[in-house]
Coordinates of C-alpha atoms in Angstrom, one line a residue:
M1071 CA -11.8 35.2 -8.5
P1072 CA -13.3 32.6 -6.2
K1073 CA -11.0 30.9 -4.0
L1074 CA -9.9 27.0 -4.7
P1075 CA -11.7 24.2 -2.6
S1076 CA -9.4 23.5 0.5
R1077 CA -8.7 19.8 -0.9
A1078 CA -7.3 21.2 -3.9
Y1079 CA -5.5 24.2 -2.3
K1080 CA -3.7 21.6 0.0
L1081 CA -2.8 19.4 -3.0
L1082 CA -1.5 22.1 -4.9
W1083 CA 0.4 23.8 -1.8
D1084 CA 2.3 20.3 -1.1
A1085 CA 3.1 19.8 -5.0
H1086 CA 4.7 23.5 -4.8
S1087 CA 6.6 22.9 -1.7
A1088 CA 7.9 19.3 -2.7
A1089 CA 9.2 20.4 -6.1
G1090 CA 10.6 23.5 -4.7
I1091 CA 12.6 21.6 -2.0
V1092 CA 13.5 18.4 -4.0
I1093 CA 15.0 20.5 -7.1
G1094 CA 15.5 24.0 -5.8
L1095 CA 19.2 23.9 -5.6
A1096 CA 19.7 22.6 -8.8
L1097 CA 17.4 24.8 -10.6
F1098 CA 19.4 27.6 -8.6
V1099 CA 22.4 26.3 -10.2
I1100 CA 20.5 26.3 -13.8
F1101 CA 19.2 30.0 -13.8
A1102 CA 22.4 31.4 -12.2
T1103 CA 24.8 29.9 -15.0
G1104 CA 21.7 30.8 -17.4
A1105 CA 22.0 34.5 -16.3
L1106 CA 25.9 34.7 -16.9
L1107 CA 25.3 32.8 -20.3
L1108 CA 23.3 35.5 -21.8
Y1109 CA 26.6 37.1 -21.9
R1110 CA 28.7 34.3 -22.9
G1111 CA 30.1 36.0 -26.3
E1112 CA 31.5 38.8 -23.6
I1113 CA 32.8 36.2 -21.3
R1114 CA 34.5 34.6 -24.3
Q1115 CA 36.0 37.8 -25.4
W1116 CA 37.1 38.4 -22.0
E1117 CA 39.0 34.9 -21.3
E1118 CA 40.5 35.1 -24.7
P1119 CA 42.5 38.4 -25.4
S1120 CA 42.9 37.6 -29.3
L1121 CA 39.0 37.3 -29.5
R1122 CA 38.6 41.0 -28.3
H1123 CA 37.4 43.3 -31.0
T1124 CA 39.4 46.3 -32.1
P1125 CA 38.0 49.1 -34.6
G1126 CA 38.3 47.9 -38.0
E1127 CA 36.2 46.5 -41.1
S1128 CA 35.3 42.8 -40.8
Q1129 CA 37.3 40.6 -43.1
S1130 CA 35.2 38.3 -45.7
L1131 CA 34.2 34.8 -44.7
T1132 CA 36.9 33.0 -47.0
T1133 CA 39.7 35.2 -45.5
L1134 CA 38.6 34.4 -42.0
T1135 CA 37.7 30.6 -42.6
Q1136 CA 40.6 29.6 -45.0
P1137 CA 43.4 29.5 -42.3
V1138 CA 41.5 27.6 -40.0
L1139 CA 40.7 25.0 -42.8
D1140 CA 44.4 24.8 -43.9
S1141 CA 45.8 24.4 -40.3
L1142 CA 43.2 21.7 -38.9
S1143 CA 43.1 19.6 -42.4
R1144 CA 46.9 19.9 -42.7
G1145 CA 46.5 21.1 -46.4
D1146 CA 45.0 17.7 -47.3
G1147 CA 41.3 18.9 -47.9
D1148 CA 38.8 20.5 -46.2
P1149 CA 36.4 18.9 -43.6
S1150 CA 33.3 17.0 -44.8
Y1151 CA 31.3 18.9 -42.5
V1152 CA 31.6 22.7 -41.0
Y1153 CA 29.0 24.2 -39.4
M1154 CA 29.4 28.1 -38.8
T1155 CA 27.3 30.8 -36.7
L1156 CA 28.0 34.0 -38.9
P1157 CA 29.1 37.1 -36.6
G1158 CA 26.4 39.7 -36.4
A1159 CA 24.6 41.6 -33.5
E1160 CA 24.0 38.7 -31.5
H1161 CA 27.2 36.7 -32.1
A1162 CA 30.3 39.0 -32.2
N1163 CA 32.7 36.4 -33.3
L1164 CA 32.7 33.9 -36.1
Y1165 CA 31.9 30.1 -34.8
M1166 CA 32.9 26.8 -36.8
Y1167 CA 32.5 23.6 -35.8
L1168 CA 34.5 21.3 -37.9
T1169 CA 34.6 17.4 -38.1
G1170 CA 35.1 14.6 -40.7
G1171 CA 37.5 14.2 -43.4
T1172 CA 41.1 15.3 -42.9
V1173 CA 40.4 17.1 -39.6
G1174 CA 39.8 13.9 -37.8
A1175 CA 38.0 14.5 -34.3
S1176 CA 35.8 17.5 -34.1
H1177 CA 36.8 21.0 -33.3
D1178 CA 35.1 24.0 -31.7
V1179 CA 37.1 27.2 -33.3
W1180 CA 36.2 31.1 -32.9
V1181 CA 37.4 33.6 -35.0
N1182 CA 37.9 37.3 -34.7
P1183 CA 36.2 38.9 -37.4
T1184 CA 38.5 42.0 -37.6
T1185 CA 41.7 40.3 -36.9
G1186 CA 41.1 37.1 -38.1
A1187 CA 42.9 35.7 -34.9
W1188 CA 41.2 32.3 -33.8
V1189 CA 41.2 29.9 -30.9
S1190 CA 40.2 26.2 -30.7
N1191 CA 38.7 24.0 -27.8
P1192 CA 39.9 22.0 -26.0
D1193 CA 42.6 24.2 -24.9
E1194 CA 40.8 27.6 -25.0
G1195 CA 37.5 28.9 -23.8
A1196 CA 37.7 26.8 -20.5
V1197 CA 35.5 29.6 -18.4
T1198 CA 32.7 29.7 -21.2
R1199 CA 32.7 25.9 -21.7
L1200 CA 32.5 25.1 -17.9
L1201 CA 29.7 27.6 -17.5
Y1202 CA 27.7 26.5 -20.6
Y1203 CA 28.3 22.5 -19.5
L1204 CA 27.0 23.4 -15.9
H1205 CA 24.1 25.0 -17.2
F1206 CA 22.7 21.8 -18.2
F1207 CA 24.8 19.4 -16.0
F1208 CA 26.7 18.1 -19.0
Q1209 CA 29.7 17.3 -17.1
L1210 CA 27.5 14.1 -16.4
G1211 CA 27.2 13.4 -20.2
T1212 CA 23.7 13.0 -21.8
W1213 CA 22.1 11.8 -18.5
G1214 CA 23.1 15.5 -17.3
L1215 CA 21.2 17.0 -20.0
Y1216 CA 18.3 14.8 -19.2
L1217 CA 18.4 15.6 -15.7
S1218 CA 18.2 19.3 -16.6
G1219 CA 15.3 18.7 -18.6
F1220 CA 13.7 16.8 -15.5
V1221 CA 14.8 19.6 -13.1
A1222 CA 13.2 22.3 -15.6
L1223 CA 9.9 20.1 -15.8
L1224 CA 9.7 20.2 -12.1
G1225 CA 10.2 23.9 -12.0
L1226 CA 7.7 24.2 -14.5
L1227 CA 5.4 22.2 -11.8
A1228 CA 6.7 24.5 -9.0
V1229 CA 5.7 27.6 -11.3
T1230 CA 2.3 26.4 -12.2
T1231 CA 1.1 25.3 -8.8
G1232 CA 2.6 28.3 -7.1
T1233 CA 0.3 30.5 -9.4
A1234 CA -2.6 28.6 -8.8
V1235 CA -2.3 28.8 -4.9
H1236 CA -1.9 32.7 -5.1
I1237 CA -4.0 33.4 -8.3
D1238 CA -6.6 35.0 -6.2
R1239 CA -4.5 37.5 -4.7
L1240 CA -1.7 38.0 -6.9
V1241 CA -2.0 42.0 -7.1
K1242 CA -2.1 42.4 -3.3
D1243 CA 1.1 39.9 -2.7
F1244 CA 3.0 41.8 -5.2
L1245 CA 2.5 44.9 -3.2
Q1246 CA 2.8 43.3 0.3
F1247 CA 6.3 43.2 1.7
R1248 CA 7.0 43.4 5.4
P1249 CA 10.4 42.9 6.1
T1250 CA 10.2 44.0 9.7
K1251 CA 8.0 41.2 10.6
K1252 CA 9.2 37.7 11.9
L1253 CA 11.8 36.1 9.5
R1254 CA 9.5 33.4 7.8
V1255 CA 7.0 36.4 6.9
A1256 CA 9.5 38.5 5.5
W1257 CA 11.0 35.6 3.3
A1258 CA 7.7 34.5 2.1
D1259 CA 6.9 38.1 1.1
A1260 CA 9.9 38.3 -0.5
H1261 CA 9.2 34.9 -2.4
K1262 CA 5.6 36.3 -3.5
V1263 CA 6.8 39.4 -4.9
L1264 CA 9.8 38.5 -6.8
G1265 CA 8.0 35.6 -7.8
T1266 CA 5.2 37.5 -9.3
I1267 CA 7.7 40.0 -11.0
G1268 CA 9.6 37.4 -12.7
L1269 CA 6.4 35.0 -13.6
P1270 CA 6.3 35.3 -17.2
F1271 CA 10.2 35.2 -17.5
Q1272 CA 10.3 31.9 -15.3
T1273 CA 7.3 30.3 -17.2
M1274 CA 9.0 30.8 -20.4
Y1275 CA 12.5 29.6 -19.1
V1276 CA 11.4 26.5 -17.3
F1277 CA 9.0 25.4 -20.0
T1278 CA 11.7 26.2 -22.9
G1279 CA 14.3 24.5 -20.6
A1280 CA 12.4 21.4 -20.5
Y1281 CA 12.2 21.1 -24.1
F1282 CA 15.8 21.5 -24.7
G1283 CA 16.8 19.1 -21.8
L1284 CA 14.5 16.5 -23.2
V1285 CA 14.6 17.3 -27.0
G1286 CA 16.9 13.8 -27.6
L1287 CA 13.8 11.9 -25.6
I1288 CA 11.2 13.9 -27.5
A1289 CA 12.9 13.5 -31.0
L1290 CA 13.0 9.6 -30.6
P1291 CA 9.1 8.9 -30.8
Y1292 CA 8.4 12.0 -32.8
A1293 CA 10.9 10.4 -35.4
S1294 CA 9.7 7.1 -35.3
L1295 CA 5.9 8.1 -36.0
L1296 CA 6.5 10.7 -38.5
F1297 CA 9.9 10.2 -40.2
G1298 CA 10.6 6.5 -40.1
G1299 CA 13.0 6.8 -37.2
N1300 CA 15.5 9.4 -39.0
V1301 CA 16.0 11.7 -36.1
G1302 CA 17.9 13.7 -38.6
E1303 CA 14.9 14.5 -40.4
F1304 CA 13.2 15.8 -37.2
Y1305 CA 16.0 18.1 -36.5
R1306 CA 15.7 19.5 -40.3
E1307 CA 12.0 19.9 -39.9
A1308 CA 12.5 22.0 -36.5
G1309 CA 14.6 24.3 -38.8
Y1310 CA 18.1 23.5 -37.5
Y1311 CA 19.1 22.3 -40.9
A1312 CA 17.8 22.9 -44.7
P1313 CA 15.6 20.3 -46.5
T1314 CA 17.3 17.6 -47.9
V1315 CA 18.2 18.2 -51.9
T1316 CA 20.0 16.0 -54.6
V1317 CA 23.0 16.9 -55.8
D1318 CA 23.8 16.1 -59.8
S1319 CA 27.6 15.8 -59.4
V1320 CA 28.4 14.7 -63.0
A1321 CA 27.7 18.0 -64.7
T1322 CA 29.8 20.1 -62.1
A1323 CA 32.8 18.2 -61.4
Q1324 CA 35.1 20.5 -63.2
H1325 CA 33.9 23.6 -61.2
S1326 CA 36.2 25.0 -58.5
P1327 CA 34.5 25.7 -54.8
Q1328 CA 32.3 29.0 -54.6
R1329 CA 33.1 32.0 -52.3
L1330 CA 31.4 31.8 -49.2
D1331 CA 30.9 35.6 -49.1
E1332 CA 29.2 35.7 -52.4
L1333 CA 26.8 32.8 -51.2
A1334 CA 25.7 34.8 -48.1
T1335 CA 25.2 38.0 -50.0
R1336 CA 22.9 36.0 -52.5
A1337 CA 21.3 34.2 -50.1
A1338 CA 20.5 37.6 -47.9
S1339 CA 18.9 39.1 -51.1
A1340 CA 16.5 36.1 -51.3
W1341 CA 13.8 37.9 -49.1
D1342 CA 13.2 41.1 -47.8
D1343 CA 14.8 41.8 -44.7
F1344 CA 16.4 38.2 -44.3
T1345 CA 19.8 37.9 -42.4
P1346 CA 22.0 34.8 -42.9
Q1347 CA 22.9 33.6 -39.4
T1348 CA 24.2 30.0 -40.2
M1349 CA 26.0 28.4 -42.9
I1350 CA 26.7 24.7 -43.3
L1351 CA 29.3 23.1 -45.6
H1352 CA 28.9 19.7 -46.8
S1353 CA 31.8 18.0 -48.5
V1354 CA 32.9 21.3 -50.6
D1355 CA 35.9 19.6 -52.1
E1356 CA 33.5 16.8 -53.7
P1357 CA 31.5 17.0 -57.2
D1358 CA 28.3 16.9 -55.0
G1359 CA 29.0 19.4 -52.2
R1360 CA 26.5 21.6 -51.2
V1361 CA 26.4 24.7 -49.1
E1362 CA 23.2 25.5 -46.8
V1363 CA 22.5 28.9 -45.8
L1364 CA 20.1 29.6 -43.1
G1365 CA 18.8 32.7 -41.6
R1366 CA 15.5 34.8 -40.2
T1367 CA 13.7 37.8 -41.0
D1368 CA 14.8 40.8 -39.2
G1369 CA 12.7 42.1 -36.1
T1370 CA 10.8 38.9 -35.7
V1371 CA 11.1 36.7 -32.4
F1372 CA 8.2 34.3 -33.5
G1373 CA 8.6 32.5 -36.4
G1374 CA 11.0 29.7 -38.2
T1375 CA 14.1 29.9 -40.2
G1376 CA 14.3 30.2 -44.1
S1377 CA 17.2 28.5 -46.1
V1378 CA 19.0 28.5 -49.6
V1379 CA 21.1 25.7 -50.4
F1380 CA 23.6 26.2 -53.1
H1381 CA 25.6 23.9 -55.1
A1382 CA 29.3 24.2 -53.6
R1383 CA 31.3 24.4 -57.0
T1384 CA 28.5 26.0 -59.4
G1385 CA 26.9 28.1 -57.1
E1386 CA 23.5 26.8 -58.4
V1387 CA 20.3 27.4 -56.3
L1388 CA 19.3 23.9 -55.5
L1389 CA 16.2 25.2 -52.9
R1390 CA 14.9 28.0 -51.5
E1391 CA 12.7 27.9 -48.5
A1392 CA 11.3 31.5 -47.2
P1393 CA 10.8 31.8 -43.4
S1394 CA 7.2 32.7 -44.2
E1395 CA 6.8 29.1 -45.7
A1396 CA 8.4 27.3 -42.6
G1397 CA 6.2 24.4 -40.9
A1398 CA 4.7 24.4 -37.6
L1399 CA 7.4 22.4 -35.8
N1400 CA 10.0 25.0 -37.2
D1401 CA 8.2 27.9 -35.9
A1402 CA 7.6 26.7 -32.6
V1403 CA 11.4 25.5 -32.0
Q1404 CA 13.0 28.4 -33.6
S1405 CA 10.5 30.8 -31.5
M1406 CA 11.6 28.9 -28.3
E1407 CA 15.5 29.3 -29.3
M1408 CA 14.9 33.0 -29.9
L1409 CA 13.4 33.4 -26.4
H1410 CA 15.6 31.1 -24.3
F1411 CA 18.9 32.5 -25.7
A1412 CA 17.8 36.4 -25.6
E1413 CA 18.8 36.5 -29.4
F1414 CA 16.5 39.7 -29.9
G1415 CA 15.6 42.9 -28.2
G1416 CA 19.7 44.2 -27.9
Q1417 CA 21.9 44.7 -24.9
A1418 CA 18.5 46.1 -23.2
L1419 CA 16.6 43.1 -23.1
K1420 CA 19.5 41.0 -22.5
L1421 CA 20.2 43.0 -19.1
L1422 CA 16.7 42.8 -18.5
F1423 CA 16.6 38.8 -18.7
F1424 CA 19.9 38.9 -16.5
L1425 CA 18.6 40.8 -13.5
L1426 CA 15.3 38.5 -14.0
G1427 CA 17.6 35.2 -13.7
I1428 CA 19.0 36.8 -10.7
A1429 CA 15.7 37.6 -9.1
S1430 CA 14.6 33.9 -10.2
C1431 CA 17.7 32.6 -8.2
S1432 CA 16.3 34.8 -5.1
V1433 CA 12.8 33.3 -5.6
I1434 CA 14.3 29.9 -5.3
L1435 CA 16.4 30.9 -2.3
T1436 CA 13.7 32.3 -0.6
G1437 CA 11.3 29.7 -1.2
N1438 CA 13.7 27.1 0.7
L1439 CA 14.3 29.7 3.3
T1440 CA 10.6 30.2 4.3
W1441 CA 10.0 26.2 4.0
L1442 CA 13.0 25.9 6.6
E1443 CA 12.1 29.0 8.7
V1444 CA 8.5 27.5 9.6
R1445 CA 10.1 24.1 10.5
R1446 CA 12.8 25.6 12.7
A1447 CA 11.2 24.7 16.0
K1448 CA 10.8 21.0 15.0
N1449 CA 15.0 21.2 14.8
R1450 CA 15.2 18.1 12.8
W1451 CA 18.6 16.8 11.5
I1452 CA 17.4 17.2 8.1
H1453 CA 16.1 20.3 8.2
R1454 CA 19.3 21.7 9.4
M1455 CA 21.3 20.2 6.7
L1456 CA 19.0 21.3 4.1
A1457 CA 19.7 24.9 5.6
R1458 CA 23.3 24.5 5.7
L1459 CA 23.5 22.6 2.3
T1460 CA 21.7 25.7 0.9
A1461 CA 24.0 28.3 2.3
G1462 CA 27.2 25.8 0.8
V1463 CA 25.6 25.1 -2.8
A1464 CA 23.8 28.7 -3.4
T1465 CA 26.1 31.2 -1.6
G1466 CA 29.1 28.9 -2.0
M1467 CA 29.0 29.3 -5.6
L1468 CA 29.6 32.8 -5.6
P1469 CA 33.2 32.7 -4.5
A1470 CA 33.8 29.5 -6.5
L1471 CA 32.6 31.4 -9.6
A1472 CA 35.1 34.2 -8.8
L1473 CA 37.9 31.8 -8.4
L1474 CA 36.9 30.4 -11.8
F1475 CA 37.7 33.6 -13.6
L1476 CA 40.8 34.4 -11.3
T1477 CA 42.0 31.3 -12.2
D1478 CA 41.6 31.5 -15.9
R1479 CA 43.7 35.1 -15.8
W1480 CA 46.4 33.7 -13.5
L1481 CA 46.7 30.3 -14.9
P1482 CA 50.4 30.4 -16.9
A1483 CA 50.2 30.1 -20.6
S1484 CA 52.7 26.9 -20.3
V1485 CA 50.4 24.7 -18.4
S1486 CA 49.2 21.8 -20.5
Q1487 CA 45.5 21.3 -20.3
P1488 CA 44.3 24.6 -18.7
G1489 CA 40.9 23.5 -19.0
W1490 CA 41.5 20.4 -16.3
W1491 CA 42.9 23.1 -14.0
V1492 CA 40.1 25.6 -14.4
N1493 CA 37.7 22.8 -13.7
A1494 CA 39.4 21.3 -10.7
V1495 CA 39.7 25.0 -9.0
F1496 CA 36.1 25.8 -9.6
F1497 CA 34.7 22.3 -8.5
G1498 CA 37.1 21.6 -5.6
T1499 CA 36.6 25.2 -4.1
W1500 CA 33.0 24.9 -4.6
V1501 CA 32.9 21.3 -2.7
L1502 CA 35.2 23.1 0.2
F1503 CA 32.6 25.8 0.4
V1504 CA 29.9 23.1 0.8
V1505 CA 31.6 21.4 3.2
Y1506 CA 32.2 24.5 5.4
A1507 CA 28.7 25.4 5.5
L1508 CA 27.6 21.7 6.4
L1509 CA 30.2 21.8 9.5
Q1510 CA 29.2 25.6 10.6
P1511 CA 26.3 25.3 12.9
I1512 CA 25.1 29.0 12.6
V1513 CA 23.7 29.0 9.0
A1514 CA 23.5 33.1 8.8
R1515 CA 27.4 32.7 9.6
S1516 CA 28.0 30.7 6.6
H1517 CA 26.2 33.0 4.3
R1518 CA 27.8 36.0 5.4
R1519 CA 31.4 34.6 5.4
L1520 CA 30.7 33.2 1.9
L1521 CA 29.3 36.4 0.7
Q1522 CA 32.3 38.3 2.3
V1523 CA 34.5 36.0 0.6
G1524 CA 33.0 35.9 -2.6
G1525 CA 32.8 39.7 -2.8
G1526 CA 36.1 40.2 -2.3
L1527 CA 37.3 37.7 -5.0
W1528 CA 35.0 39.4 -7.4
L1529 CA 36.5 42.8 -6.9
L1530 CA 39.9 41.1 -7.5
V1531 CA 38.6 40.1 -11.2
P1532 CA 39.2 43.5 -13.0
I1533 CA 42.6 43.8 -11.4
A1534 CA 43.6 40.2 -12.5
N1535 CA 42.5 40.9 -16.1
G1536 CA 44.5 44.3 -16.2
W1537 CA 47.4 42.9 -14.4
T1538 CA 47.9 40.1 -17.1
T1539 CA 46.4 41.5 -20.3
G1540 CA 47.2 45.2 -19.7
A1541 CA 43.5 45.8 -20.5
W1542 CA 42.4 47.7 -17.4
I1543 CA 38.9 49.1 -17.5
W1544 CA 39.8 52.6 -18.9
D1545 CA 42.4 51.2 -21.4
A1546 CA 39.5 48.7 -22.6
W1547 CA 37.1 51.8 -22.6
A1548 CA 39.2 53.7 -24.7
A1549 CA 39.9 51.0 -27.2
G1550 CA 36.1 50.1 -27.7
Q1551 CA 36.3 46.9 -26.2
W1552 CA 33.0 46.7 -24.7
A1553 CA 32.7 43.2 -23.5
V1554 CA 35.6 43.5 -21.2
V1555 CA 34.6 46.7 -19.7
G1556 CA 31.2 45.0 -19.3
V1557 CA 32.7 42.0 -17.6
D1558 CA 34.9 43.9 -15.4
V1559 CA 32.2 46.3 -14.3
G1560 CA 30.0 43.9 -13.6
S1561 CA 32.5 41.9 -11.6
L1562 CA 32.9 45.1 -9.6
L1563 CA 29.1 45.6 -8.8
G1564 CA 28.8 42.0 -7.9
G1565 CA 31.5 42.0 -5.3
V1566 CA 30.1 45.6 -3.8
A1567 CA 26.3 44.0 -3.7
A1568 CA 27.6 40.7 -2.3
I1569 CA 29.7 42.6 0.7
A1570 CA 26.7 45.0 1.1
L1571 CA 24.2 41.9 1.4
A1572 CA 26.9 40.6 4.0
I1573 CA 26.7 43.5 6.2
C1574 CA 23.0 43.4 6.2
I1575 CA 23.1 39.9 7.6
R1576 CA 22.7 39.4 11.5
V1577 CA 24.1 36.8 13.2
D1578 CA 22.6 35.3 16.2
D1579 CA 25.2 32.9 18.0
R1580 CA 22.1 30.9 19.2
Q1581 CA 20.8 30.3 15.6
D1582 CA 21.1 26.6 14.9
D1583 CA 22.4 25.5 17.8
P1584 CA 20.5 22.4 18.9
E1585 CA 21.1 22.7 22.6
Q1586 CA 19.8 26.2 22.7
V1587 CA 16.7 25.3 20.2
D1588 CA 16.1 22.2 22.3
T1589 CA 16.3 24.3 25.8
S1590 CA 14.1 27.2 24.1
K1591 CA 11.5 24.4 23.1
T1592 CA 11.4 22.8 26.3
N1593 CA 10.8 26.2 28.2
N1594 CA 7.9 26.8 25.5
Q1595 CA 6.3 23.6 26.1
N1596 CA 6.4 24.0 30.0
V1597 CA 5.2 27.6 29.7
S1598 CA 2.5 26.1 27.4
A1599 CA 1.7 23.4 29.5
K1600 CA 0.9 25.7 32.4
A1601 CA -1.3 28.4 30.7
S1602 CA -3.6 25.5 28.8
S1603 CA -3.6 22.0 28.1
S1604 CA -5.4 22.3 24.7
P1605 CA -3.3 21.6 21.5
Q1606 CA -1.7 24.5 19.7
P1607 CA -2.4 24.9 16.1
T1608 CA -0.3 24.1 13.4
L1609 CA 1.0 26.8 10.5
R1610 CA -1.2 26.2 7.7
P1611 CA -0.3 27.5 4.1
E1612 CA -3.0 30.2 4.4
D1613 CA -1.4 31.4 7.6
L1614 CA 2.0 31.9 5.9
F1615 CA 0.6 33.5 2.8
S1616 CA -2.3 35.8 4.5
N1617 CA -4.1 38.4 2.8
S1618 CA -3.8 40.5 5.6
A1619 CA -1.3 43.4 5.6
T1620 CA -0.8 42.7 9.4
A1621 CA -1.0 39.2 10.5
S1622 CA -2.4 38.7 13.9
P1623 CA 0.2 37.7 16.5
S1624 CA -1.6 34.3 17.0
D1625 CA -0.8 33.7 13.1
E1626 CA 2.5 34.5 13.1
E1627 CA 3.3 32.5 16.1
R1628 CA 2.0 29.4 15.0
S1629 CA 4.8 26.7 14.3

């Protein structure tokens, strides 16, 4: 493949570097929390013992939902709107979102399908909720969601420009890793190797992430042009809800509401291999109430949702729309949903996506570290602060996350507003770790100490879980509580990996010491002046990312 013109190469290189430095740490947080959220169902079971599965047959939908409806509506009638994600292969527990009518404010509820036990936000599920909100910066509200979308958009720019710069040597870069060379060469090689491995994964995630983060802005002009300004119709066309239907309420006023299980079974038989995934109840107590059942064809990744709409009282089918009849927008959006949330492929693919997510975090860090190593000799204040900030935000997130899980286990049940305390501990300690890294002049020491602390804390997570709930790893294994086993074993492996990585980090006491750097720089300048009066070349992108397996000493020493 022919090489890019030098002008185009430089523009792409500058765009790749600028995008990576500007959004690198924010994108790191998105990928790190996204990797954990692939197991959000398992983490929710870990943090909520009442949701942990026990051997037994699942109860009927009516049996599971009625206690929740009776409790939240105080027996005065069902809420006007209930959205449910049905338990299945990708969602172990029944999820319910209720609002309107007698329930007043909205409620998020999770129900154990075998025992019927249920928990509700905001008092429960603080760990999963914090991770979910942090994934798209929703602690900042809607603006945080938009910010995550723009970060992903710049991430897409970084991926495409990085690929364009290396497109003529992707295979060679993939096979080239030189850890014994200078640090900046080793970081650059690691950046290229990991980036090439995860290229399709990263491209898919930054693209779909940009869409989901900016969908609120995307929907407005789209709805204005095609749906008369009705954003709700945009979401219906995108497959989140069934098409609008008209209900004849007069002829059906005397009938009682239908059983939800029967409606789900009838919807499943509407088409071959159709699996209901979502059920939406609209004013089921009213004569014109309706029930929407949405789902997908088994074994498909690309394609839209199908829907069946029933009259809530008579069970009459008001609308049937097969997945094969879904429109282009439905197909596109629902395919992105499947890919982004890894709702296909089972546990093997979920584990692969998790590992690729961690690898993507490493790509971001090695890119930052390469950029900083190239500029180390300049000894600018902004470069030193960025290096320290990288240690505090990225590596400091590891012990902060461990403390998040430990706080959830050790927080007394009598404490009011547990979510507030969990947030305070996580963000408070994270800020402290960032401050420590900013005040520590030797960046390698910051990384090593934070990894040691984080690794040690993660090793405590299974102990805290066993001590407070009695579900030690061996007991959870015997009970078939695989979600609990997975989180505890993952914590142990993560802790061991962090400590091992800390052991591998060599700390040079002169590193990042301004006086040492300035003295070294002055000495080098004096020696260079005596040797030759000609100016020394600066490091070019093509020098750092050289095709040769062993770059020449002169290339490696350019700064």
